[in-house]
Amino acid sequence: MIIYDWRDRLFTLHTENTTYQMKADEYGVLLHTYYGPRVSGGDLSRLIRYADRGFSPSPAESGRDRTYSLDVLPQEFSCAGAGDFRLPSIELELPDGSHTADLRYTGHEIRRGKYALDGLPAFFGGEEDADTLAVTLEDRTARVSVELLYGVFEKYDLITRAVRVTNRGEGPAVLCRIASLCLDFPCADLDLITFDGAHAMERRLHRAPLRPGVQSAGSVRGMSSHQHNPFVVLCERDAGEEHGLCWGAMLLYSGNFEAAAELGQFGDARLTLGIHPFHFRWTLGPGETFTAPEAALVCAPGGLGPMSRQFHRAIRERLLRDPYQDRPKPVLLNSWEAFYMGFDEEKLLSLARAGKELGAELFVLDDGWFGRRDDDTTSLGDWSANAKKLPGGLAGLCGKLNAMGMEFGLWIEPEMVSEDSELYRAHPDWVLCPPGRPHIRSRQQLVLDFTRPEVREHVFQAIRAALDGADVRYLKWDMNRGLTQVWSPALPPDRQGELYHRYVLGVYDLLERFHREWPRILIEGCAGGGGRFDAGMLYYTPQIWCSDNTDAIDRLHIQYGTSFAYPPCAMGAHVSASPNEQNGRSTPLETRGTAAMSGAFGYEMDVRGLSPEERAVVSRQIELYRDCYDLIRRGDYYRLSPPGEEGVPAAWAHVSPDRREALVSVVAGPTGAARPFRTLRLRGLDPALVYRVEGDGRLWPGDVLMAAGWPIPRMGEYESLRLRLRAEP
Ligand code: GLA
């Protein structure tokens, strides 16, 4: 619900449990007055205190009043160059060379339904569940206007923001910096949580109190990256899973981003989130508009758990465009870790047959099927089947798979090219690289200039031709290197600063084309595992390969961190061989199943050589996954006990929305002597219901399970157990 009070020029945005408020003050500055637990209303600018602060300048209109300064006031959209020295939301370079933006309120519009953004991912909502507020600010001297867009999803406690900047002058205006989100906090006793890591160890949680100055996490790799994620949390110092005030903020963007938090001189805090300013310069000609990507916010009065669950629900229901929205996804078997690039049709079919017998339903042919691709030095860009490996082409293989009752899925890497390829030989100028420089290679490959429509068109047609005649139900869209040498002949020298963003727009454009062309194909995103695991990609690829690290124990950490923002159903997770290929650790097959089952489940190993006992385990896992599919897909996710605490098993639960069913998973860590027994206190159950716990066979009242807990038996190293809970009628 959006309420405008014209007397006070006050905008109050209510969701079920939160309130967000802003106010155009007497000078037209758009003040941020509140974002927190739902309150009845009133003008909360009364919380702002005005004081004469040394070295904090005042705008001309305030005359001799030295207590009015943009440098200390909480604002919706901070400007560089106008007297606020804190993190700016916008920095403009004007034709006269000045870097001043001073934006004041000029009008607004309130609409039913959610705004959409041209060419960019965004949460969607109809008139029944979302409202839009569009506030216009203008710099009359610069003749630049800014439209701040707010989407209010009442039932999801979600508020989205986006920004459109329009040049209304006669000369060019250059955007040097644009944040989609600026959020000011009056109090600074807050922790900042970021999710950071590396290839094969993504999204590890890091938490630290804000300290004076700016703390930031971001990416300049042209992708949202393995190293940092465009999702951050600010929370009260003592906030935990189920208590304390938390604000989560995500950017729906898959390229360079910056999340920055600044603790100001007077104990105030500011969070900005948007495109990274590194090598960003966007020229707006007269009449042109720039749209900044969407940011989404959840404020949760009751802790990190409720915050995540709100994001999960909103993403599942209002962001993912999933062909399997209303039916179970097939359990997949991927060829990568079984064969890498060393296969032929016979091998593939024998693997698929073995998988089929165990219950797998979709066979995914990973890298190595095209051109002369036997290793990673060659053939990216040549999207036609390797005739030696696949004499009947993709259509032939697909036909045989279909005949055995398996669906067919395929790996592609559309954004890349090998120097040793027909494509590169024909179009060496289609890669990103400044003239006269030798190529910087990464994984032996180069990046195609996706800013150019003719390049995207070629890739689209090549992939369409490859799929022709094959009934493909799944595509894995991979991206295996970061961007370097970001230069394109398609843009003049003074516009090269647009390239990083134009690249992302190009990727989105082609993804959207895929989505439209093949609405029934499930596209799984991937970038060397989880190098582009962000809400922007999720709009086009409703699941993302979470990490190249398939070790069950490392995966607990990766999936734990990922779950703070993104729902389990979006995390591609596979059972692989033991000892694990990435880290050499041995884990029981049961545990590998337990870890993978908390995501979009599948197998990625040579299942042909399994012993009868192992085959029985796999068949049971697949059966259980099918049985629990709805719980995992639509249930609420509870992090019960984080992985990695010495002597304490990791635990989590999926609870059905009606709280009558749950799947609880527990995984023990490394072994040790004299370990105490642990009791697991469950969450999210109905205290008034009695549950039958399958596996332990007993009846347990919900209140007992939540208050007193369930006794975890002694478990061996890396052993796991799964509990099915069902409420008695
Ligand atoms: C990336 C992916 C892997 C696999 C390989 C193939 O690393 O993350 O899952 O597809 O590429 O080259």
XYZ file of C-alpha atoms and ligand atoms in Angstrom:
741
model
C 0.000 0.000 0.000
C 1.293 3.459 -0.919
C -0.075 6.488 0.883
C 0.664 10.043 -0.177
C -0.049 12.812 2.292
C -0.064 16.004 0.247
C 0.071 18.340 3.251
C 3.440 17.036 4.353
C 4.510 15.756 0.917
C 4.970 12.451 2.606
C 5.134 9.007 0.961
C 4.448 6.023 3.166
C 4.934 2.543 1.715
C 3.416 -0.220 3.818
C 3.999 -3.925 3.388
C 2.446 -6.479 5.716
C 5.198 -6.148 8.312
C 7.274 -3.148 7.298
C 6.983 0.553 6.596
C 9.162 2.688 4.332
C 8.797 6.435 4.339
C 10.182 9.464 2.518
C 9.317 13.116 2.419
C 9.895 16.034 0.080
C 10.923 18.755 2.497
C 10.504 22.517 2.209
C 13.418 22.741 -0.257
C 12.237 19.779 -2.288
C 14.991 17.521 -0.985
C 13.683 13.968 -0.792
C 14.447 12.909 2.756
C 14.469 9.296 3.842
C 12.561 9.223 7.098
C 12.108 5.542 7.967
C 12.484 1.907 6.951
C 11.699 -0.644 9.592
C 8.960 -2.652 11.306
C 5.474 -1.576 10.323
C 4.243 1.540 12.120
C 0.885 3.279 12.003
C 2.191 6.316 10.169
C 2.610 9.998 10.862
C 5.422 12.182 9.649
C 8.569 10.438 10.829
C 10.784 13.311 9.786
C 10.202 14.310 13.400
C 12.983 11.842 14.174
C 15.492 14.007 12.351
C 17.510 16.398 14.474
C 19.005 19.534 12.946
C 22.259 20.966 14.267
C 25.012 23.248 13.124
C 27.770 20.800 12.241
C 31.205 22.157 11.460
C 32.343 21.771 7.851
C 28.926 20.584 6.714
C 27.807 23.096 4.060
C 24.296 24.429 3.545
C 22.441 24.936 0.251
C 21.660 28.483 -0.902
C 17.950 28.280 -0.045
C 18.584 27.726 3.618
C 20.082 31.242 3.854
C 21.728 31.776 7.167
C 20.354 28.608 8.666
C 23.496 26.584 9.297
C 21.576 23.671 10.761
C 20.364 22.550 7.348
C 22.986 20.486 5.515
C 22.728 17.708 2.966
C 25.903 16.340 4.491
C 24.022 15.064 7.510
C 20.413 14.620 6.389
C 19.082 11.144 5.562
C 18.202 11.093 1.879
C 16.616 8.865 -0.724
C 19.065 9.675 -3.466
C 22.310 11.405 -2.606
C 24.038 13.643 -5.135
C 27.739 14.204 -5.693
C 28.892 17.799 -5.697
C 25.994 19.436 -3.866
C 27.231 19.417 -0.309
C 26.853 15.806 0.754
C 30.319 14.304 1.133
C 29.057 10.800 1.853
C 28.512 8.032 -0.705
C 26.738 9.488 -3.725
C 23.949 7.780 -5.629
C 24.658 9.811 -8.707
C 27.640 11.593 -10.152
C 27.099 13.563 -13.345
C 29.523 15.312 -15.615
C 27.856 18.214 -17.372
C 28.820 19.833 -20.682
C 30.646 22.644 -18.832
C 32.843 20.055 -17.123
C 31.232 20.460 -13.707
C 30.419 17.472 -11.518
C 27.402 18.757 -9.688
C 23.978 17.248 -9.410
C 21.350 18.784 -7.168
C 18.058 16.977 -7.450
C 14.799 18.262 -6.040
C 11.312 16.826 -5.981
C 9.010 17.936 -8.802
C 6.240 15.349 -8.869
C 5.169 11.773 -8.508
C 2.757 9.124 -9.679
C 1.217 6.163 -7.876
C 0.085 3.210 -9.992
C -1.416 -0.247 -9.394
C 0.870 -3.079 -10.481
C 4.624 -3.230 -10.704
C 6.770 -1.205 -13.117
C 8.917 -3.135 -15.611
C 12.366 -2.210 -16.874
C 13.240 -2.330 -20.544
C 15.933 -4.918 -21.200
C 16.650 -5.516 -17.519
C 15.527 -8.209 -15.082
C 12.941 -7.202 -12.514
C 10.478 -8.699 -10.069
C 7.039 -8.855 -11.677
C 3.704 -8.166 -10.062
C 0.182 -7.556 -11.217
C -2.374 -5.072 -9.954
C -3.479 -7.547 -7.325
C -0.161 -7.800 -5.524
C 2.062 -4.831 -6.270
C 1.996 -1.045 -6.489
C 4.391 1.413 -8.045
C 5.497 4.797 -6.850
C 7.440 6.940 -9.309
C 8.980 10.062 -7.800
C 10.515 12.625 -10.116
C 13.466 14.729 -9.069
C 15.053 17.390 -11.220
C 18.188 19.406 -11.416
C 16.839 22.491 -13.139
C 20.268 23.936 -13.932
C 21.661 20.746 -15.391
C 18.274 19.917 -16.955
C 18.559 16.363 -15.847
C 15.634 14.516 -14.331
C 15.685 11.371 -12.260
C 12.763 9.042 -11.799
C 12.964 6.956 -8.642
C 10.832 3.863 -9.021
C 9.535 1.905 -6.044
C 7.706 -1.400 -6.291
C 5.771 -2.389 -3.190
C 4.910 -6.067 -2.741
C 2.795 -6.053 0.363
C 2.448 -9.787 0.892
C 6.169 -10.471 0.346
C 7.435 -7.585 2.506
C 9.500 -6.676 -0.523
C 10.335 -3.222 -1.794
C 12.110 -2.798 -5.103
C 13.853 0.254 -6.402
C 15.142 1.353 -9.772
C 16.269 4.651 -11.265
C 15.818 6.291 -14.657
C 17.991 9.283 -15.496
C 16.945 11.504 -18.421
C 18.906 14.287 -20.019
C 16.483 17.104 -20.765
C 19.152 19.590 -21.790
C 20.666 20.358 -25.168
C 24.184 19.091 -24.575
C 25.460 15.687 -23.476
C 25.471 14.714 -19.814
C 27.751 11.941 -18.636
C 26.780 9.562 -15.858
C 29.951 8.661 -13.954
C 28.232 6.847 -11.133
C 24.741 5.573 -10.488
C 23.527 3.575 -7.530
C 20.134 1.922 -7.737
C 19.770 1.996 -3.999
C 20.678 4.511 -1.331
C 19.501 3.700 2.153
C 20.278 5.903 5.140
C 20.177 4.679 8.726
C 20.018 7.015 11.675
C 21.813 4.588 13.944
C 25.068 2.887 13.154
C 25.285 0.065 15.657
C 25.010 -2.311 12.771
C 26.832 -5.281 11.359
C 27.515 -5.614 7.657
C 27.237 -9.119 6.217
C 28.724 -9.899 2.812
C 29.051 -13.164 0.903
C 32.529 -13.642 -0.490
C 34.823 -16.367 -1.742
C 36.619 -17.718 -4.753
C 36.058 -20.097 -7.636
C 34.854 -23.392 -6.112
C 34.269 -21.775 -2.702
C 31.655 -19.129 -3.305
C 29.482 -17.051 -0.981
C 31.037 -17.617 2.428
C 29.422 -15.403 5.007
C 31.518 -12.581 6.505
C 30.128 -10.427 9.231
C 31.697 -7.396 10.912
C 30.532 -4.279 12.716
C 30.462 -1.140 10.595
C 33.484 1.006 11.282
C 34.078 4.626 10.329
C 34.588 5.130 6.624
C 33.463 3.089 3.664
C 33.422 -0.707 3.539
C 32.579 -2.252 0.225
C 32.263 -5.470 -1.706
C 32.010 -5.523 -5.457
C 33.158 -6.861 -8.767
C 35.108 -5.403 -11.682
C 35.276 -8.733 -13.494
C 32.374 -8.046 -15.846
C 30.349 -10.683 -13.982
C 28.860 -10.574 -10.520
C 31.717 -12.953 -9.617
C 32.743 -15.841 -7.393
C 34.510 -13.379 -5.129
C 31.613 -11.195 -3.950
C 27.868 -11.291 -4.351
C 25.442 -8.452 -5.115
C 23.585 -9.218 -1.925
C 24.401 -7.699 1.465
C 22.761 -7.441 4.849
C 22.867 -4.769 7.502
C 21.586 -5.906 10.858
C 21.557 -5.105 14.515
C 24.665 -6.268 16.324
C 22.903 -9.044 18.180
C 20.702 -10.154 15.278
C 20.615 -13.898 14.727
C 18.579 -16.401 12.782
C 15.348 -15.665 14.606
C 15.777 -12.325 16.306
C 17.003 -8.822 15.615
C 16.304 -6.283 12.939
C 17.837 -7.003 9.525
C 17.837 -5.271 6.172
C 18.772 -7.368 3.154
C 19.538 -5.703 -0.184
C 20.122 -7.371 -3.531
C 20.906 -6.028 -6.950
C 19.307 -7.742 -9.925
C 22.430 -7.425 -11.972
C 25.066 -9.778 -13.333
C 27.954 -7.445 -14.138
C 30.243 -5.085 -12.241
C 28.580 -3.978 -9.044
C 29.454 -2.189 -5.852
C 27.808 -2.552 -2.478
C 29.180 0.082 -0.138
C 28.355 0.907 3.458
C 29.577 4.068 5.087
C 29.610 4.844 8.758
C 29.356 8.620 8.921
C 30.932 11.078 11.309
C 27.849 11.403 13.476
C 27.011 7.758 13.809
C 24.755 7.594 10.792
C 25.110 4.886 8.149
C 24.486 4.767 4.422
C 24.239 1.779 2.128
C 24.527 2.173 -1.633
C 24.168 -0.606 -4.176
C 24.560 -0.287 -7.913
C 26.758 -0.598 -10.975
C 30.445 -0.378 -10.053
C 31.896 3.010 -10.985
C 35.116 1.433 -12.325
C 35.376 2.318 -16.040
C 31.736 3.376 -16.076
C 30.908 6.493 -18.081
C 27.584 6.622 -19.829
C 26.899 9.516 -22.178
C 23.302 10.666 -22.284
C 22.522 12.663 -25.396
C 19.655 15.164 -25.335
C 16.412 13.348 -24.599
C 18.127 10.058 -23.736
C 17.366 7.976 -20.667
C 19.562 5.582 -18.708
C 17.919 2.884 -16.614
C 19.829 1.568 -13.619
C 19.218 -2.058 -12.609
C 16.698 -2.981 -9.972
C 17.537 -3.368 -6.307
C 15.290 -5.304 -3.925
C 14.954 -4.846 -0.207
C 13.553 -6.847 2.648
C 13.459 -5.552 6.185
C 12.864 -8.324 8.688
C 12.132 -7.383 12.281
C 12.583 -11.006 13.381
C 16.064 -11.981 12.226
C 18.034 -13.375 9.324
C 15.861 -16.463 8.931
C 12.637 -14.550 8.226
C 14.581 -12.179 5.958
C 15.815 -15.085 3.822
C 12.406 -16.711 3.721
C 10.829 -13.481 2.431
C 13.427 -13.250 -0.329
C 12.947 -16.927 -1.159
C 9.201 -16.584 -1.483
C 9.414 -13.428 -3.559
C 12.058 -14.912 -5.863
C 10.185 -18.185 -6.298
C 6.868 -16.547 -7.050
C 7.729 -13.178 -8.547
C 11.110 -13.517 -10.245
C 11.685 -17.038 -11.547
C 10.131 -17.722 -14.923
C 10.426 -21.438 -14.615
C 8.966 -23.849 -17.161
C 8.701 -26.271 -14.229
C 6.766 -23.849 -12.042
C 3.819 -26.225 -11.807
C 5.381 -29.647 -12.255
C 8.395 -31.376 -10.766
C 11.741 -30.861 -12.422
C 13.323 -34.043 -13.748
C 16.237 -35.517 -11.808
C 19.237 -34.977 -14.045
C 22.416 -36.863 -14.760
C 25.237 -34.675 -16.075
C 28.135 -36.111 -18.074
C 30.864 -33.662 -16.934
C 32.492 -35.290 -13.948
C 31.891 -38.750 -15.439
C 33.749 -38.181 -18.727
C 34.855 -34.540 -18.987
C 35.471 -34.194 -22.750
C 36.478 -37.799 -23.368
C 33.362 -39.553 -24.655
C 31.618 -40.927 -27.677
C 27.981 -41.700 -28.279
C 28.306 -45.238 -27.005
C 29.748 -44.075 -23.685
C 27.085 -41.417 -23.300
C 24.316 -43.875 -23.977
C 25.702 -46.430 -21.550
C 25.876 -43.765 -18.846
C 22.358 -42.588 -19.625
C 21.078 -46.172 -19.508
C 22.639 -46.742 -16.107
C 21.158 -43.454 -14.881
C 17.759 -44.319 -16.243
C 17.747 -47.621 -14.357
C 18.389 -45.705 -11.144
C 15.590 -43.245 -11.775
C 17.254 -40.256 -13.492
C 15.033 -38.576 -16.063
C 17.142 -36.026 -17.913
C 20.544 -36.643 -19.442
C 22.726 -33.553 -19.756
C 25.557 -33.607 -22.254
C 28.133 -31.179 -20.902
C 31.171 -29.587 -22.565
C 33.015 -31.399 -25.366
C 30.259 -32.169 -27.897
C 31.024 -29.585 -30.593
C 33.691 -28.684 -33.139
C 36.970 -30.436 -32.348
C 36.556 -29.959 -28.643
C 38.722 -32.538 -26.874
C 40.311 -30.031 -24.540
C 39.723 -26.419 -23.610
C 42.031 -24.897 -26.234
C 39.582 -25.190 -29.077
C 36.182 -24.818 -30.768
C 34.152 -22.493 -28.536
C 31.928 -20.657 -30.985
C 31.612 -23.586 -33.407
C 28.276 -24.888 -32.237
C 27.924 -27.942 -34.426
C 28.215 -31.483 -33.171
C 31.527 -33.304 -33.384
C 30.870 -35.979 -36.001
C 33.405 -38.408 -34.554
C 31.883 -38.366 -31.100
C 28.284 -38.026 -32.253
C 27.890 -39.567 -35.712
C 24.129 -38.968 -35.686
C 24.548 -35.415 -34.394
C 22.597 -34.074 -31.455
C 19.330 -35.129 -33.041
C 20.593 -38.712 -33.325
C 21.737 -38.815 -29.712
C 18.550 -37.188 -28.496
C 16.411 -39.694 -30.405
C 18.213 -42.593 -28.740
C 17.919 -41.021 -25.307
C 14.236 -40.350 -25.824
C 13.749 -43.927 -26.935
C 15.102 -45.132 -23.595
C 12.797 -42.693 -21.788
C 15.407 -40.019 -21.015
C 15.013 -36.339 -21.788
C 17.938 -34.506 -23.327
C 19.832 -31.434 -22.080
C 22.898 -29.655 -23.404
C 25.802 -27.446 -22.287
C 26.618 -24.254 -24.198
C 28.876 -21.271 -23.611
C 27.445 -18.609 -25.920
C 29.538 -15.633 -24.791
C 32.926 -17.164 -25.547
C 35.170 -18.090 -28.443
C 38.402 -20.094 -28.813
C 41.140 -18.639 -30.998
C 41.254 -22.074 -32.592
C 37.755 -21.949 -34.040
C 36.035 -21.273 -37.339
C 34.226 -18.384 -35.697
C 37.392 -16.636 -34.562
C 39.112 -17.199 -37.884
C 36.144 -15.618 -39.665
C 35.667 -12.747 -37.185
C 38.818 -12.020 -35.184
C 37.416 -8.535 -34.523
C 34.397 -9.940 -32.657
C 36.279 -10.294 -29.386
C 36.766 -7.679 -26.708
C 40.309 -6.322 -27.043
C 41.854 -2.907 -27.629
C 43.770 -2.535 -30.901
C 47.428 -3.500 -30.862
C 47.339 -5.551 -27.676
C 48.014 -9.262 -27.388
C 45.075 -11.203 -25.999
C 44.818 -11.904 -22.318
C 43.542 -15.469 -22.167
C 41.671 -17.124 -19.377
C 40.885 -20.822 -19.621
C 42.328 -20.457 -23.147
C 39.343 -18.472 -24.326
C 38.307 -14.980 -25.368
C 35.133 -13.019 -24.764
C 32.797 -12.212 -27.640
C 31.667 -8.628 -27.983
C 28.089 -9.156 -26.864
C 27.390 -5.442 -27.129
C 27.060 -5.930 -30.887
C 23.702 -7.150 -32.228
C 25.351 -8.940 -35.175
C 27.484 -11.017 -32.790
C 24.465 -12.012 -30.709
C 22.489 -12.746 -33.858
C 25.219 -15.051 -35.130
C 25.427 -16.917 -31.813
C 21.657 -17.271 -31.644
C 21.408 -18.666 -35.167
C 24.339 -21.038 -34.603
C 22.783 -22.453 -31.437
C 19.361 -22.637 -33.035
C 20.838 -24.620 -35.918
C 22.603 -26.934 -33.450
C 19.367 -27.640 -31.589
C 17.429 -28.215 -34.783
C 15.830 -31.652 -34.787
C 16.826 -32.405 -31.195
C 14.130 -32.179 -28.565
C 16.221 -30.283 -26.030
C 14.538 -29.742 -22.655
C 17.400 -28.140 -20.758
C 20.339 -25.853 -21.543
C 23.272 -25.107 -19.269
C 24.424 -21.580 -20.184
C 28.013 -21.370 -18.990
C 30.503 -18.476 -18.830
C 34.027 -19.432 -17.948
C 36.080 -16.300 -17.627
C 35.981 -12.713 -16.461
C 36.178 -9.736 -18.795
C 39.514 -8.062 -19.517
C 40.632 -5.653 -22.249
C 37.139 -4.254 -22.367
C 37.203 -2.382 -25.658
C 35.020 -2.562 -28.730
C 35.385 -1.041 -32.195
C 31.627 -0.552 -32.139
C 31.878 2.420 -29.800
C 33.855 5.680 -30.094
C 36.719 6.232 -27.621
C 34.681 8.490 -25.346
C 31.969 5.845 -25.001
C 34.129 2.841 -24.107
C 33.033 3.378 -20.499
C 29.619 2.051 -21.501
C 30.972 -1.303 -22.536
C 30.789 -3.293 -19.307
C 27.126 -2.422 -18.899
C 26.304 -2.846 -22.576
C 27.859 -6.329 -22.352
C 25.438 -7.289 -19.576
C 22.530 -5.813 -21.549
C 23.654 -7.917 -24.512
C 23.701 -11.074 -22.396
C 20.226 -10.276 -21.057
C 19.001 -9.584 -24.586
C 20.114 -12.990 -25.842
C 18.843 -14.758 -22.731
C 15.460 -13.126 -23.225
C 15.465 -14.259 -26.837
C 16.176 -17.822 -25.697
C 13.393 -17.577 -23.151
C 10.920 -16.421 -25.798
C 12.068 -18.865 -28.462
C 12.103 -21.896 -26.156
C 9.778 -21.196 -23.231
C 9.694 -24.904 -22.361
C 13.455 -25.287 -22.077
C 14.830 -25.003 -18.559
C 17.990 -22.887 -18.675
C 20.489 -23.395 -15.867
C 22.928 -20.529 -15.422
C 26.568 -21.253 -14.724
C 29.837 -19.337 -14.669
C 32.535 -21.784 -13.659
C 29.971 -22.864 -11.074
C 28.635 -19.924 -9.083
C 30.484 -16.971 -10.635
C 27.239 -15.344 -11.712
C 24.811 -16.443 -9.036
C 22.668 -13.346 -8.769
C 19.035 -12.329 -8.926
C 19.536 -10.810 -12.375
C 20.487 -14.174 -13.861
C 17.705 -15.918 -11.963
C 15.147 -13.950 -13.961
C 16.385 -15.709 -17.105
C 17.824 -18.932 -15.696
C 15.602 -20.168 -12.867
C 18.371 -22.326 -11.491
C 22.113 -21.761 -11.345
C 24.931 -24.258 -10.900
C 25.917 -23.312 -7.380
C 29.610 -24.157 -7.539
C 32.141 -26.274 -9.410
C 32.921 -27.694 -5.999
C 30.731 -30.782 -5.614
C 32.234 -31.996 -2.336
C 29.280 -32.466 0.006
C 30.983 -30.814 2.977
C 32.251 -27.744 1.109
C 28.829 -27.570 -0.515
C 27.203 -27.226 2.911
C 29.120 -23.979 3.364
C 28.437 -22.737 -0.148
C 24.739 -23.572 -0.025
C 24.467 -22.116 3.481
C 25.857 -18.745 2.310
C 23.789 -18.826 -0.871
C 20.599 -19.477 1.111
C 20.692 -16.082 2.804
C 19.387 -14.541 -0.409
C 18.419 -17.260 -2.856
C 15.956 -20.149 -2.516
C 17.188 -23.763 -2.450
C 15.187 -24.631 -5.584
C 17.445 -22.247 -7.538
C 20.697 -23.931 -6.492
C 21.935 -26.611 -8.889
C 23.349 -29.375 -6.662
C 24.679 -32.781 -7.743
C 25.888 -35.961 -6.156
C 29.402 -36.691 -7.447
C 32.069 -39.340 -6.969
C 34.071 -39.877 -3.791
C 36.904 -39.075 -3.156
C 35.805 -35.750 -4.523
C 37.480 -34.513 -7.710
C 38.007 -30.981 -6.401
C 39.313 -31.517 -2.905
C 39.957 -35.251 -2.534
C 37.646 -35.651 0.457
C 35.750 -38.909 0.946
C 32.164 -38.718 2.101
C 29.405 -41.329 2.313
C 27.060 -41.526 -0.675
C 24.134 -40.880 1.684
C 25.653 -37.588 2.755
C 26.315 -36.524 -0.809
C 22.629 -37.126 -1.457
C 21.598 -35.202 1.647
C 23.626 -32.155 0.600
C 22.463 -32.194 -3.036
C 18.845 -32.788 -2.141
C 18.628 -29.342 -0.671
C 18.767 -27.881 -4.172
C 17.890 -28.628 -7.785
C 18.942 -32.237 -7.478
C 20.961 -34.395 -9.844
C 23.968 -36.674 -10.337
C 27.290 -35.939 -11.945
C 29.362 -39.111 -11.806
C 29.924 -42.356 -13.612
C 27.015 -44.286 -12.169
C 27.838 -47.294 -14.358
C 30.357 -48.624 -11.861
C 28.227 -48.420 -8.712
C 27.996 -51.479 -6.491
C 24.538 -53.023 -5.905
C 24.468 -51.393 -2.448
C 25.290 -47.994 -3.914
C 22.707 -48.429 -6.624
C 20.112 -49.102 -3.962
C 21.148 -45.938 -2.106
C 20.868 -43.830 -5.282
C 17.449 -45.238 -6.158
C 16.206 -44.473 -2.651
C 17.608 -40.953 -2.829
C 15.796 -40.277 -6.090
C 12.576 -41.654 -4.654
C 12.903 -39.529 -1.535
C 13.670 -36.424 -3.575
C 10.552 -36.972 -5.685
C 8.551 -37.529 -2.570
C 9.860 -34.360 -0.917
C 9.906 -32.285 -4.102
C 7.151 -29.896 -3.082
C 8.658 -29.394 0.349
C 12.024 -28.480 -1.113
C 10.569 -26.410 -3.914
C 7.911 -24.477 -2.033
C 8.646 -25.062 1.622
C 10.143 -22.568 4.051
C 13.841 -22.987 4.628
C 15.288 -22.933 8.144
C 19.020 -22.816 8.842
C 19.084 -24.724 12.128
C 22.782 -25.036 12.707
C 25.516 -23.580 10.474
C 28.178 -25.856 8.988
C 31.717 -25.703 10.277
C 31.197 -25.341 13.999
C 33.468 -27.782 15.726
C 31.666 -30.765 17.108
C 28.243 -29.494 16.039
C 26.523 -31.124 13.076
C 25.178 -28.813 10.379
C 21.394 -28.899 10.134
C 18.612 -27.339 8.117
C 14.945 -27.936 7.451
C 12.358 -27.493 4.728
C 8.918 -26.948 6.237
C 5.689 -27.013 4.220
C 3.749 -23.724 4.146
C 0.938 -25.314 6.214
C 3.591 -26.563 8.713
C 2.269 -30.108 8.593
C 5.340 -31.619 6.982
C 9.068 -31.122 7.227
C 12.309 -32.598 5.988
C 15.167 -32.100 8.424
C 18.745 -32.813 7.328
C 21.714 -33.225 9.633
C 25.353 -33.680 8.558
C 28.158 -34.395 10.998
C 31.524 -32.696 10.632
C 34.993 -34.193 11.162
C 35.157 -36.756 13.891
C 36.581 -36.115 17.352
C 36.743 -37.842 20.715
C 34.625 -37.017 23.769
C 32.037 -35.111 21.780
C 28.954 -34.058 23.728
C 25.557 -35.186 22.535
C 23.673 -32.473 20.708
C 19.997 -31.680 20.755
C 18.534 -30.067 17.689
C 15.862 -27.487 18.293
C 13.580 -27.338 15.272
C 11.846 -24.264 13.976
C 8.853 -23.402 11.888
C 6.631 -26.249 13.133
C 3.171 -25.797 14.549
C 3.527 -25.978 18.359
C -0.008 -27.280 18.662
C 0.507 -30.234 16.311
C 1.973 -33.639 17.017
C 4.464 -34.980 14.464
C 5.419 -38.505 13.592
C 9.133 -38.560 12.981
C 9.883 -41.134 10.300
C 13.097 -42.927 10.993
C 12.761 -42.537 14.730
C 9.205 -43.858 14.614
C 7.995 -41.841 17.579
C 5.441 -39.101 18.039
C 6.682 -35.669 19.067
C 4.653 -32.588 19.949
C 5.692 -29.592 17.827
C 6.282 -27.442 20.886
C 8.632 -30.054 22.356
C 10.609 -30.326 19.115
C 10.999 -26.562 18.986
C 11.559 -25.764 22.660
C 13.370 -28.852 23.931
C 14.582 -30.324 20.677
C 15.277 -33.662 19.059
C 18.189 -35.779 20.303
C 20.805 -36.200 17.579
C 22.262 -39.703 17.914
C 26.001 -40.326 17.770
C 27.127 -39.887 14.157
C 30.369 -40.862 12.437
C 32.535 -38.476 10.461
C 30.535 -36.784 7.676
C 27.589 -39.054 8.249
C 24.164 -37.612 7.667
C 20.577 -38.292 8.525
C 17.289 -37.076 7.215
C 14.119 -36.883 9.231
C 10.682 -36.800 7.659
C 8.128 -35.175 9.927
C 4.427 -35.508 9.321
C 1.727 -34.029 11.493
C -0.724 -36.600 12.825
C -4.239 -35.879 11.651
C 32.436 -24.972 -16.032
C 31.210 -25.517 -15.343
C 31.329 -27.010 -15.186
C 31.487 -27.639 -16.548
C 32.681 -27.040 -17.247
C 32.758 -27.509 -18.688
O 33.554 -25.058 -15.232
O 31.024 -24.892 -14.111
O 30.187 -27.520 -14.537
O 30.321 -27.428 -17.289
O 32.634 -25.630 -17.275
O 33.831 -26.973 -19.359
